[in-house]
């Protein structure tokens, strides 16, 4: 790796701030979000949006609550120009939405841009940009610092002259590649432009400072922003804006630290689309605030619909691990994660039940889930999913959620081994239906034919009568002073099958009056301690069914099933 070819940012541009204040600041309110999907994001698409997709994207942004939207680069294409004219000739943009249009610092381009916004009833921002960093000045523009400043001021004057008479128009200046431009030069240009445009609190100028190509750790960008923030001549008349890109993968961090450092406005794309590795991700920024208890001022309550629209308009799928919106970001496959999430959700239900409050209004305290998926319009269906990495908690959660089955902890441990072995063999994720089928195969399999079968039992009075058939002969047993389960076990012992019932757990399969009873039975026999189950319309019949399945298993050869160590008396749970 020829790393010697690259220079540190500190060798390329001065970072003069030393008494920084931003590290002790806190994010307590949302900045002004400005989506640039229709301009910067659109320029980065292999197939730029056609008018229909551009309109659909704009309508989405309005619905989400964005109040300032960069809609295009009118001189760049007829499509962009025509879309701005559509806004002028229709009521597509609500009155409280500011329309931003983008232009380079060249008079003919400025003329085309101003012409595109004539007739727009909304507030308008004319966004003027020029690259200012040394490499761009020397290699791309061929201008000295003085020559470039003169060019920018002439363009600023053109903007003033050409917009004369247009109502409710403000101005924005971006020294592109700000993060690699000398800080004193940026400050000189900024003060000159805000003076030219007469920046005041009543009619502020937007000063946008882009990390056009991300080249440093986020703290460096924050230092650069704070330097400008603290040294601008007309700070009260300036809206300080940032426009981070994501070349180092830290665009979100750059934006957050920039706001701590004094920025009040953030430009980006909804899910981070943009040139190279993209613009900063506005959804992640906004929902990071939401997760800290700060209102993001943008509506993400139906994030899947937002994603579908953005994917359609951009022709780019959102990654399944994309923060907040990806298909898998609220999903746990790991056993330890699943167990913690299951317990957290159960505690939340318990807390809501105890207080009588709506669970949706309670403080969110579920492990591994930074926000409630329901805030984004998602259900809990995909929160826990099972594969070979999963543990007992996830398996128990899915069976309880989908089928109402509550597994006791010791059965969870035993069944998890069966599930993991099966998942390893198939090499795929297991659904709740797959888990139930595996459970039924393991614990509700048909009894063996070579063991006694129950032909009758009678509970009307005492003793309990149990009739078993073995080798075509029937024998009735009377359980004096015992319940039906004890009587049945006693009858089985008399028939040569010795087992000890350790615990019975009652649950149900489904919900409502038609739900079957499901008995989960832990027992001990000559082969060890094991589990089985019984299913029937009534609890009593389910108990009997479970005991008879245990008897069937006990009657089979020990080689068919792995034995477990025998529990001594003080280890056995009471029946």
XYZ file of C-alpha atoms in Angstrom:
575
model
C 0.000 0.000 0.000
C 1.820 3.163 -1.191
C 0.617 5.318 1.730
C 3.634 7.633 1.386
C 1.902 9.226 -1.643
C -0.753 10.866 0.542
C -0.424 13.854 2.839
C -2.164 14.315 6.178
C -4.847 16.975 6.249
C -2.653 18.920 8.675
C -0.005 19.108 5.956
C -2.535 20.393 3.425
C -4.515 23.070 5.246
C -4.183 25.044 8.456
C -6.550 24.086 11.289
C -6.041 27.105 13.552
C -8.571 26.531 16.341
C -7.021 25.447 19.641
C -9.438 26.629 22.351
C -12.330 24.626 20.936
C -15.742 24.674 22.646
C -17.655 22.071 20.645
C -16.491 18.982 22.652
C -18.585 20.045 25.663
C -21.680 21.023 23.664
C -24.803 18.840 23.437
C -27.332 18.260 20.666
C -30.621 19.522 22.096
C -32.588 20.522 18.982
C -32.765 19.552 15.339
C -31.005 21.782 12.813
C -32.736 22.887 9.636
C -32.569 19.837 7.358
C -32.202 20.501 3.628
C -32.491 17.441 1.364
C -30.470 17.762 -1.829
C -31.645 14.469 -3.375
C -33.219 16.295 -6.327
C -29.972 18.082 -7.185
C -26.764 16.650 -5.706
C -28.230 13.170 -5.280
C -29.726 13.268 -8.766
C -26.375 14.258 -10.305
C -24.875 11.100 -8.788
C -27.345 8.693 -10.422
C -26.329 6.635 -13.434
C -29.834 7.368 -14.753
C -31.002 10.765 -13.460
C -34.628 11.041 -12.420
C -37.223 11.732 -15.064
C -39.945 14.345 -14.335
C -42.360 11.768 -12.897
C -39.855 10.343 -10.419
C -38.582 13.799 -9.528
C -42.102 14.955 -8.735
C -42.791 11.857 -6.662
C -39.593 12.404 -4.661
C -40.478 16.056 -4.069
C -43.945 15.106 -2.829
C -42.372 12.588 -0.452
C -40.045 15.239 0.987
C -42.968 17.602 1.539
C -45.015 14.867 3.215
C -42.128 14.063 5.552
C -42.064 17.692 6.695
C -38.962 19.195 5.076
C -39.311 22.988 4.936
C -36.386 23.794 2.652
C -35.680 21.638 -0.409
C -32.982 21.998 -3.047
C -34.888 21.105 -6.182
C -32.328 21.244 -8.948
C -29.549 22.810 -10.990
C -31.658 24.583 -13.636
C -28.793 25.394 -16.068
C -27.560 21.789 -15.998
C -30.463 20.141 -17.817
C -33.848 20.839 -19.350
C -35.420 18.379 -16.905
C -34.171 20.387 -13.917
C -35.263 23.652 -15.480
C -38.711 22.309 -16.349
C -39.218 20.950 -12.842
C -38.531 24.363 -11.313
C -40.988 25.875 -13.784
C -43.564 23.258 -12.708
C -43.260 24.580 -9.157
C -43.867 28.068 -10.484
C -46.996 27.076 -12.392
C -48.598 24.733 -9.839
C -49.402 24.464 -6.154
C -47.097 21.464 -5.706
C -45.053 23.273 -3.055
C -46.902 24.315 0.134
C -46.528 27.972 1.058
C -44.184 27.259 3.980
C -41.628 25.337 1.879
C -38.548 27.231 0.662
C -37.304 26.321 -2.813
C -33.523 26.209 -3.318
C -31.920 26.304 -6.760
C -28.222 25.794 -7.492
C -25.852 27.564 -9.860
C -22.164 27.983 -10.546
C -20.573 31.437 -10.441
C -21.029 32.287 -14.122
C -23.359 34.995 -15.394
C -25.093 32.951 -18.107
C -25.796 30.158 -15.647
C -27.063 32.626 -13.059
C -29.382 34.178 -15.665
C -30.850 30.768 -16.508
C -31.274 29.964 -12.810
C -33.039 33.249 -12.005
C -35.288 32.855 -15.022
C -36.354 29.407 -13.781
C -37.683 30.773 -10.461
C -39.667 33.704 -11.837
C -43.262 33.364 -10.764
C -42.609 31.012 -7.844
C -44.780 32.165 -4.934
C -42.715 30.315 -2.330
C -39.628 31.731 -0.643
C -36.612 31.082 -2.894
C -32.898 30.664 -2.194
C -30.373 31.170 -5.006
C -27.408 28.924 -4.143
C -24.127 30.117 -5.658
C -21.014 27.938 -5.478
C -17.363 27.993 -6.501
C -14.518 25.656 -5.604
C -11.951 27.518 -3.500
C -9.286 25.008 -2.368
C -5.692 25.459 -3.655
C -5.643 22.330 -5.830
C -8.930 23.352 -7.454
C -7.756 26.972 -7.902
C -4.469 25.906 -9.464
C -5.455 22.817 -11.446
C -9.115 23.339 -12.360
C -9.766 27.092 -12.408
C -6.317 28.545 -13.053
C -6.925 31.474 -10.678
C -5.010 33.091 -7.862
C -6.713 33.796 -4.556
C -7.311 37.422 -5.576
C -8.571 36.519 -9.048
C -10.999 33.923 -7.667
C -12.320 36.368 -5.065
C -13.004 38.899 -7.823
C -14.843 36.225 -9.855
C -16.992 35.272 -6.862
C -17.873 38.871 -6.019
C -18.823 39.583 -9.640
C -21.090 36.520 -9.583
C -22.566 37.674 -6.284
C -23.314 41.057 -7.838
C -24.917 39.325 -10.835
C -27.202 37.431 -8.460
C -28.185 40.718 -6.813
C -28.814 42.505 -10.104
C -30.709 39.686 -11.813
C -33.016 39.008 -8.853
C -33.886 42.669 -8.382
C -37.653 42.918 -8.145
C -38.224 39.245 -7.289
C -40.133 38.869 -4.020
C -38.862 36.793 -1.072
C -35.503 35.735 -2.526
C -32.468 35.074 -0.333
C -28.935 34.027 -1.166
C -26.584 31.152 -0.336
C -22.851 30.876 -0.944
C -20.795 27.675 -0.857
C -16.993 27.792 -1.024
C -16.806 24.265 -2.415
C -14.066 22.076 -0.922
C -14.190 24.317 2.144
C -12.473 21.664 4.249
C -9.284 21.913 2.132
C -9.380 25.705 1.728
C -7.242 28.036 3.859
C -9.415 29.189 6.801
C -8.366 32.824 6.459
C -9.336 32.778 2.777
C -12.759 31.247 3.530
C -13.335 33.899 6.176
C -12.318 36.673 3.781
C -14.644 35.381 1.036
C -17.511 34.849 3.471
C -17.287 38.315 4.967
C -17.060 39.848 1.487
C -20.156 37.999 0.251
C -22.251 38.655 3.355
C -21.348 42.335 3.094
C -22.237 42.405 -0.610
C -25.565 40.702 0.053
C -26.156 42.774 3.211
C -26.733 39.856 5.542
C -29.006 40.750 8.456
C -31.012 38.735 11.019
C -34.164 39.793 9.126
C -32.787 38.632 5.766
C -29.979 36.187 6.551
C -27.493 34.827 4.064
C -26.806 31.101 4.102
C -23.110 30.309 4.309
C -22.691 26.648 3.380
C -19.353 24.998 4.189
C -19.012 21.666 2.371
C -16.712 18.774 3.152
C -16.868 18.162 -0.591
C -14.362 15.321 -0.361
C -14.010 13.956 3.155
C -10.299 13.944 4.039
C -9.995 14.114 7.825
C -11.414 12.825 11.071
C -14.686 14.510 12.089
C -13.065 16.539 14.873
C -11.005 18.428 12.259
C -14.166 19.426 10.375
C -15.730 20.545 13.670
C -12.665 22.709 14.391
C -12.924 24.288 10.936
C -16.645 25.015 11.387
C -16.151 26.488 14.857
C -13.382 28.753 13.572
C -15.699 30.266 10.971
C -18.629 30.351 13.416
C -16.638 32.377 15.946
C -14.940 34.759 13.515
C -17.592 35.780 10.966
C -18.084 39.544 10.776
C -21.897 39.290 10.389
C -22.593 36.148 12.380
C -26.087 37.248 13.455
C -27.038 37.680 9.813
C -25.724 34.282 8.710
C -27.295 30.827 8.739
C -24.266 28.572 9.031
C -24.781 25.414 6.974
C -22.764 22.246 6.353
C -22.720 19.784 3.490
C -20.644 16.705 4.425
C -19.825 13.900 2.040
C -18.959 10.377 3.153
C -15.622 9.494 1.525
C -14.147 8.301 4.837
C -17.446 6.796 6.026
C -17.802 9.435 8.747
C -20.214 11.868 7.113
C -22.794 11.475 9.893
C -20.190 12.123 12.574
C -18.918 15.180 10.673
C -22.420 16.626 10.522
C -23.149 15.960 14.206
C -19.891 17.512 15.374
C -20.378 20.441 12.989
C -23.726 21.202 14.620
C -22.033 21.060 18.028
C -19.505 23.526 16.596
C -22.097 26.098 15.543
C -23.794 24.919 12.332
C -27.570 25.466 12.197
C -28.415 23.844 8.870
C -27.450 20.487 7.310
C -27.626 19.551 3.648
C -27.721 15.878 2.716
C -29.759 13.104 1.109
C -32.527 11.122 2.785
C -30.613 7.830 2.808
C -27.195 9.179 1.898
C -27.194 8.874 -1.888
C -24.618 11.073 -3.596
C -21.393 11.162 -5.523
C -18.718 8.571 -4.684
C -19.661 7.213 -1.234
C -22.554 9.603 -0.934
C -23.780 12.694 0.853
C -24.499 12.683 4.540
C -27.506 10.526 5.488
C -30.340 12.740 6.778
C -32.420 9.801 8.025
C -29.592 8.552 10.214
C -28.920 12.061 11.546
C -32.572 12.696 12.346
C -33.197 9.312 13.962
C -29.979 9.598 15.963
C -31.584 12.660 17.548
C -34.865 10.800 18.020
C -32.996 8.030 19.869
C -31.621 10.685 22.252
C -35.043 12.118 23.051
C -34.775 15.068 20.640
C -37.616 15.715 18.170
C -36.059 15.422 14.681
C -38.887 17.553 13.207
C -39.206 15.108 10.279
C -41.759 12.284 10.055
C -40.222 8.819 9.674
C -43.262 6.967 11.056
C -43.653 4.946 7.829
C -40.027 4.342 6.995
C -40.696 1.385 4.697
C -42.891 3.503 2.426
C -40.202 6.195 2.431
C -37.617 3.579 1.495
C -39.766 2.158 -1.313
C -40.223 5.631 -2.796
C -36.534 6.531 -2.564
C -35.502 3.194 -4.069
C -37.949 3.679 -6.935
C -36.818 7.239 -7.645
C -33.083 6.544 -7.344
C -33.040 3.058 -8.820
C -30.763 2.049 -5.928
C -31.690 -0.465 -3.239
C -31.125 0.397 0.401
C -28.648 -1.949 2.071
C -30.217 -4.389 4.589
C -27.790 -3.118 7.263
C -28.401 0.566 6.540
C -28.979 2.330 9.891
C -32.639 2.410 10.960
C -34.144 1.613 7.529
C -32.407 -1.615 6.457
C -34.379 -4.869 6.569
C -32.103 -6.372 9.217
C -31.340 -3.421 11.508
C -33.891 -4.442 14.144
C -33.210 -8.160 13.770
C -31.294 -10.415 16.155
C -30.044 -13.873 15.144
C -27.573 -14.205 18.023
C -28.822 -16.183 20.995
C -27.582 -13.764 23.658
C -29.122 -10.799 21.850
C -32.404 -12.631 21.384
C -32.622 -13.570 25.033
C -31.989 -9.983 26.149
C -34.531 -8.573 23.673
C -37.183 -11.125 24.652
C -36.737 -10.291 28.328
C -36.765 -6.563 27.597
C -40.024 -6.792 25.671
C -41.566 -8.926 28.410
C -40.480 -6.421 31.083
C -42.003 -3.615 29.025
C -45.345 -5.427 28.865
C -45.190 -6.140 32.588
C -44.371 -2.523 33.405
C -47.245 -1.289 31.265
C -49.649 -3.761 32.851
C -48.630 -2.786 36.368
C -49.031 0.942 35.754
C -52.046 0.726 33.476
C -50.235 3.009 31.025
C -49.966 2.639 27.269
C -46.720 0.793 26.544
C -46.122 3.166 23.605
C -45.862 6.070 26.059
C -43.329 4.403 28.348
C -39.597 4.996 28.316
C -37.952 2.594 25.873
C -35.524 0.315 27.729
C -35.247 -2.793 25.528
C -31.665 -4.114 25.210
C -30.023 -4.079 21.760
C -32.810 -2.004 20.180
C -31.866 1.699 20.302
C -35.382 2.728 19.269
C -38.788 1.075 19.181
C -39.363 -0.351 15.659
C -42.991 0.735 16.029
C -41.833 4.377 15.913
C -40.911 3.718 12.280
C -44.140 1.910 11.446
C -42.603 -1.535 11.814
C -43.953 -4.520 13.710
C -41.925 -6.828 15.921
C -42.248 -9.686 13.406
C -38.633 -9.476 12.252
C -37.031 -8.505 15.562
C -36.029 -12.081 16.423
C -35.199 -14.558 13.679
C -33.708 -17.996 14.145
C -30.713 -19.648 12.508
C -27.866 -21.853 13.716
C -26.463 -18.952 15.761
C -29.674 -18.498 17.723
C -30.344 -19.546 21.281
C -33.205 -20.608 23.473
C -34.531 -17.070 23.946
C -35.182 -16.430 20.273
C -36.795 -19.824 19.747
C -39.061 -19.337 22.759
C -39.974 -15.816 21.598
C -41.087 -16.931 18.144
C -43.129 -19.881 19.425
C -44.826 -17.683 22.005
C -45.419 -14.788 19.615
C -46.751 -16.830 16.704
C -48.439 -19.761 18.470
C -48.925 -18.678 22.081
C -46.680 -21.486 23.367
C -44.727 -20.629 26.512
C -41.767 -22.966 26.982
C -40.275 -23.447 30.449
C -36.598 -22.612 30.652
C -35.308 -26.196 30.879
C -37.305 -27.161 27.790
C -35.991 -24.066 26.001
C -32.444 -25.309 26.614
C -33.185 -28.824 25.404
C -35.146 -27.775 22.299
C -32.523 -25.173 21.342
C -30.000 -27.983 20.777
C -32.417 -29.695 18.384
C -33.087 -26.424 16.557
C -29.407 -25.581 16.182
C -28.600 -29.035 14.837
C -31.447 -28.764 12.325
C -30.450 -25.201 11.307
C -26.872 -26.356 10.775
C -28.045 -29.220 8.570
C -30.313 -27.075 6.365
C -28.012 -24.034 6.423
C -30.886 -21.582 6.405
C -33.020 -19.384 8.604
C -35.943 -21.055 10.391
C -39.356 -19.410 10.546
C -41.820 -19.725 13.409
C -43.719 -22.290 11.326
C -40.508 -24.277 10.842
C -39.905 -24.204 14.593
C -43.414 -25.454 15.375
C -43.056 -28.280 12.847
C -39.742 -29.273 14.421
C -41.248 -29.039 17.910
C -44.221 -31.198 16.945
C -41.939 -33.770 15.304
C -39.736 -33.886 18.412
C -42.317 -33.822 21.194
C -45.669 -34.757 19.650
C -44.665 -37.737 17.531
C -47.001 -40.740 17.347
C -46.694 -43.196 20.263
C -45.008 -46.522 19.619
C -47.317 -49.434 18.878
C -45.574 -51.894 21.195
C -46.432 -50.166 24.487
C -49.664 -50.140 26.486
C -52.414 -47.906 25.184
C -54.980 -46.078 27.214
C -58.476 -47.243 26.409
C -60.427 -45.549 29.189
C -60.150 -43.466 32.302
C -62.917 -42.290 34.649
C -62.767 -39.398 37.086
C -66.332 -39.380 38.451
C -65.517 -39.857 42.080
C -62.687 -41.581 43.884
C -60.758 -43.677 43.140
C -59.724 -42.802 39.570
C -60.155 -45.703 37.146
C -57.560 -46.167 34.396
C -57.839 -48.905 31.766
C -54.793 -49.892 29.713
C -54.552 -52.373 26.843
C -51.376 -54.410 26.492
C -50.884 -57.469 24.258
C -54.622 -57.472 23.435
C -55.519 -57.666 27.109
C -57.123 -54.878 29.097
C -56.479 -54.140 32.719
C -58.172 -51.541 34.907
C -56.238 -49.842 37.685
C -57.724 -47.943 40.596
C -55.799 -44.946 41.877
C -56.850 -44.566 45.482
C -56.317 -41.026 46.827
C -54.469 -39.923 43.704
C -55.112 -37.560 40.828
C -55.437 -38.629 37.194
C -51.741 -38.161 36.327
C -50.524 -40.064 39.387
C -53.076 -42.816 38.752
C -52.017 -43.142 35.129
C -48.316 -43.291 36.058
C -49.096 -45.947 38.662
C -50.995 -47.980 36.089
C -48.052 -47.761 33.696
C -45.674 -48.965 36.409
C -47.945 -51.959 36.988
C -47.713 -52.588 33.227
C -43.919 -52.630 33.293
C -43.127 -49.047 32.266
C -41.439 -47.069 35.015
C -41.279 -43.311 34.734
C -41.410 -40.408 37.130
C -43.202 -37.182 36.235
C -41.037 -34.264 37.364
C -43.089 -31.292 36.178
C -46.153 -30.384 34.157
C -46.431 -27.033 32.398
C -49.700 -25.885 30.906
C -49.816 -23.644 27.870
C -52.019 -23.346 24.821
C -51.666 -23.562 21.087
C -53.223 -20.421 19.694
C -55.732 -18.164 21.410
C -59.448 -18.035 22.051
C -62.041 -20.650 22.907
C -60.945 -22.977 20.097
C -57.287 -23.101 21.186
C -55.926 -26.537 22.047
C -54.366 -27.181 25.424
C -50.691 -28.106 25.296
C -49.039 -29.908 28.197
C -45.244 -29.831 28.425
C -44.093 -32.742 30.566
C -40.678 -33.288 32.124
C -40.087 -36.862 33.255
C -37.386 -39.258 34.359
C -36.987 -42.881 33.303
C -34.226 -45.422 32.852
C -32.748 -43.362 30.013
C -32.489 -40.059 31.910
C -34.493 -36.859 32.228
C -36.415 -35.875 29.139
C -39.343 -33.835 27.807
C -42.431 -34.644 25.831
C -45.775 -32.966 25.175
C -49.452 -33.679 24.902
C -52.101 -31.883 22.892
C -55.881 -32.042 23.257
C -58.998 -29.914 23.489
C -58.926 -30.005 27.307
C -56.130 -29.652 29.837
C -56.866 -33.068 31.371
C -56.777 -34.827 28.014
C -53.548 -33.001 27.126
C -52.007 -34.168 30.422
C -52.982 -37.746 29.728
C -51.691 -37.499 26.153
C -48.321 -36.206 27.417
C -47.978 -39.041 29.941
C -48.771 -41.649 27.314
C -46.171 -40.184 24.940
C -43.627 -40.351 27.772
C -44.585 -43.978 28.300
C -44.138 -44.645 24.584
C -40.657 -43.147 24.630
C -39.714 -45.021 27.780
C -40.741 -48.267 26.139
C -38.421 -47.799 23.170
C -34.825 -48.934 23.076
C -32.446 -46.533 24.760
C -30.290 -46.335 21.615
C -32.990 -44.365 19.845
C -32.515 -41.355 22.063
C -29.496 -39.879 23.853
C -29.641 -40.442 27.610
C -29.224 -37.727 30.234
C -27.680 -38.034 33.722
C -30.153 -38.997 36.421
C -31.239 -36.193 38.733
C -30.925 -36.826 42.448
C -33.901 -36.049 44.630
C -32.884 -32.519 45.557
C -32.408 -31.556 41.888
C -35.872 -32.612 40.793
C -38.490 -29.861 40.628
C -41.678 -30.616 42.533
C -44.694 -31.804 40.610
